[in-house]
mmCIF file of C-alpha atoms in Angstrom:
data_model
loop_
_atom_site.group_PDB
_atom_site.id
_atom_site.type_symbol
_atom_site.label_atom_id
_atom_site.label_comp_id
_atom_site.label_asym_id
_atom_site.label_seq_id
_atom_site.Cartn_x
_atom_site.Cartn_y
_atom_site.Cartn_z
ATOM 1 C CA MET Z 89 -66.844 22.359 34.221
ATOM 2 C CA ALA Z 90 -67.289 18.593 33.872
ATOM 3 C CA ASN Z 91 -64.583 18.470 31.202
ATOM 4 C CA ILE Z 92 -62.089 20.148 33.552
ATOM 5 C CA VAL Z 93 -62.927 17.722 36.353
ATOM 6 C CA MET Z 94 -62.528 14.748 34.012
ATOM 7 C CA ARG Z 95 -59.147 15.985 32.784
ATOM 8 C CA LEU Z 96 -57.927 16.501 36.332
ATOM 9 C CA GLY Z 97 -59.142 13.076 37.438
ATOM 10 C CA GLU Z 98 -57.583 11.374 34.437
ATOM 11 C CA ARG Z 99 -54.284 13.202 34.904
ATOM 12 C CA TYR Z 100 -54.244 12.375 38.620
ATOM 13 C CA THR Z 101 -54.795 8.656 37.976
ATOM 14 C CA THR Z 102 -52.434 8.337 35.016
ATOM 15 C CA ARG Z 103 -49.580 10.095 36.804
ATOM 16 C CA THR Z 104 -49.617 7.500 39.553
ATOM 17 C CA GLN Z 105 -49.836 4.712 36.963
ATOM 18 C CA ASP Z 106 -46.985 6.211 34.984
ATOM 19 C CA ARG Z 107 -44.773 6.416 38.075
ATOM 20 C CA LEU Z 108 -45.315 2.735 38.905
ATOM 21 C CA VAL Z 109 -44.893 1.620 35.292
ATOM 22 C CA GLU Z 110 -41.724 3.662 34.801
ATOM 23 C CA ARG Z 111 -40.193 2.268 37.994
ATOM 24 C CA LEU Z 112 -40.797 -1.269 36.724
ATOM 25 C CA ARG Z 113 -39.522 -0.470 33.233
ATOM 26 C CA ALA Z 114 -36.425 1.240 34.629
ATOM 27 C CA ALA Z 115 -35.661 -1.948 36.567
ATOM 28 C CA ASN Z 116 -36.263 -3.949 33.348
ATOM 29 C CA ALA Z 117 -38.959 -5.888 35.204
ATOM 30 C CA ILE Z 118 -40.948 -6.759 32.098
ATOM 31 C CA LYS Z 119 -40.774 -10.551 32.411
ATOM 32 C CA PRO Z 120 -40.907 -13.014 35.317
ATOM 33 C CA ALA Z 121 -37.144 -13.609 35.370
ATOM 34 C CA ASN Z 122 -36.545 -9.891 36.000
ATOM 35 C CA ALA Z 123 -39.100 -9.379 38.783
ATOM 36 C CA THR Z 124 -37.945 -6.603 41.070
ATOM 37 C CA LEU Z 125 -38.651 -5.264 44.531
ATOM 38 C CA LEU Z 126 -41.350 -2.631 44.451
ATOM 39 C CA ALA Z 127 -42.564 -0.772 47.501
ATOM 40 C CA PRO Z 128 -45.405 1.721 47.000
ATOM 41 C CA LEU Z 129 -44.434 5.271 47.956
ATOM 42 C CA SER Z 130 -47.929 6.300 49.077
ATOM 43 C CA ARG Z 131 -51.345 4.880 49.938
ATOM 44 C CA ARG Z 132 -52.538 5.948 46.480
ATOM 45 C CA GLU Z 133 -49.743 3.923 44.874
ATOM 46 C CA ALA Z 134 -50.496 0.961 47.152
ATOM 47 C CA ARG Z 135 -54.183 0.961 46.137
ATOM 48 C CA LEU Z 136 -53.302 1.315 42.460
ATOM 49 C CA LEU Z 137 -50.688 -1.445 42.675
ATOM 50 C CA GLU Z 138 -53.276 -3.710 44.293
ATOM 51 C CA ARG Z 139 -55.735 -3.053 41.430
ATOM 52 C CA MET Z 140 -52.990 -3.618 38.851
ATOM 53 C CA VAL Z 141 -52.046 -6.934 40.466
ATOM 54 C CA LYS Z 142 -55.690 -8.082 40.519
ATOM 55 C CA PHE Z 143 -55.947 -7.197 36.828
ATOM 56 C CA ARG Z 144 -52.594 -8.936 36.147
ATOM 57 C CA ALA Z 145 -51.126 -5.768 34.585
ATOM 58 C CA VAL Z 146 -48.451 -6.145 37.259
ATOM 59 C CA VAL Z 147 -47.656 -9.696 38.295
ATOM 60 C CA GLN Z 148 -46.540 -10.454 41.836
ATOM 61 C CA GLU Z 149 -43.884 -13.173 41.999
ATOM 62 C CA GLY Z 150 -42.877 -13.071 45.644
ATOM 63 C CA GLU Z 151 -43.871 -11.096 48.676
ATOM 64 C CA HIS Z 152 -42.594 -7.824 47.195
ATOM 65 C CA LEU Z 153 -41.355 -8.930 43.754
ATOM 66 C CA TYR Z 154 -43.254 -7.603 40.752
ATOM 67 C CA TRP Z 155 -42.968 -7.485 36.981
ATOM 68 C CA LEU Z 156 -44.935 -5.562 34.353
ATOM 69 C CA ASN Z 157 -47.230 -7.394 31.925
ATOM 70 C CA GLU Z 158 -47.227 -4.914 29.022
ATOM 71 C CA GLN Z 159 -50.135 -6.569 27.155
ATOM 72 C CA ALA Z 160 -52.417 -6.529 30.197
ATOM 73 C CA LEU Z 161 -51.348 -2.948 30.974
ATOM 74 C CA VAL Z 162 -53.007 -1.704 27.768
ATOM 75 C CA HIS Z 163 -56.316 -3.277 28.817
ATOM 76 C CA PHE Z 164 -55.923 -2.085 32.404
ATOM 77 C CA ARG Z 165 -55.552 1.522 31.269
ATOM 78 C CA LYS Z 166 -58.721 1.258 29.192
ATOM 79 C CA GLU Z 167 -60.607 -0.172 32.172
ATOM 80 C CA GLU Z 168 -59.305 2.554 34.490
ATOM 81 C CA LEU Z 169 -60.426 5.260 32.077
ATOM 82 C CA ALA Z 170 -63.876 3.663 31.835
ATOM 83 C CA ARG Z 171 -64.034 3.456 35.643
ATOM 84 C CA LEU Z 172 -63.134 7.125 35.944
ATOM 85 C CA LEU Z 173 -65.676 8.187 33.329
ATOM 86 C CA GLY Z 174 -68.355 6.110 35.068
ATOM 87 C CA ALA Z 175 -67.664 7.800 38.389
ATOM 88 C CA PHE Z 176 -67.952 11.231 36.819
ATOM 89 C CA ALA Z 177 -71.178 10.262 35.074
ATOM 90 C CA VAL Z 178 -72.724 9.137 38.365
ATOM 91 C CA ALA Z 179 -71.602 12.354 40.046
ATOM 92 C CA GLY Z 180 -73.064 14.380 37.186
ATOM 93 C CA PHE Z 181 -76.427 12.610 37.386
ATOM 94 C CA ALA Z 182 -76.508 13.090 41.163
ATOM 95 C CA ALA Z 183 -75.804 16.819 40.770
ATOM 96 C CA ALA Z 184 -78.467 17.151 38.089
ATOM 97 C CA GLY Z 185 -80.962 15.316 40.287
ATOM 98 C CA ALA Z 186 -80.162 17.547 43.248
ATOM 99 C CA LEU Z 187 -80.654 20.640 41.107
ATOM 100 C CA ALA Z 188 -83.947 19.322 39.750
ATOM 101 C CA LEU Z 189 -85.278 18.497 43.210
ATOM 102 C CA GLY Z 190 -84.164 21.835 44.596
ATOM 103 C CA ARG Z 191 -86.377 23.818 42.234
#
């Protein structure tokens, strides 16, 4: 059960990342000179873009101009996976604790 939940969570997160990354790559926004306009299509994308900017995986040049930092993206993806696994671990411990207390 936990494995299925982890796969779904990972797929859900990476799909949104992939959409943002592909939009930047398609615009050739992989260096500061090629920064492009990028408007998030959903609240999920907006939150992810904000995290990516804080991590410097996506660099904001102007109010809505962004470019992709490929080197930082690799590290960002590792951090996101660790964050996701941590959340599932906490949820698993909470469920185990609830089951133990319920007996």
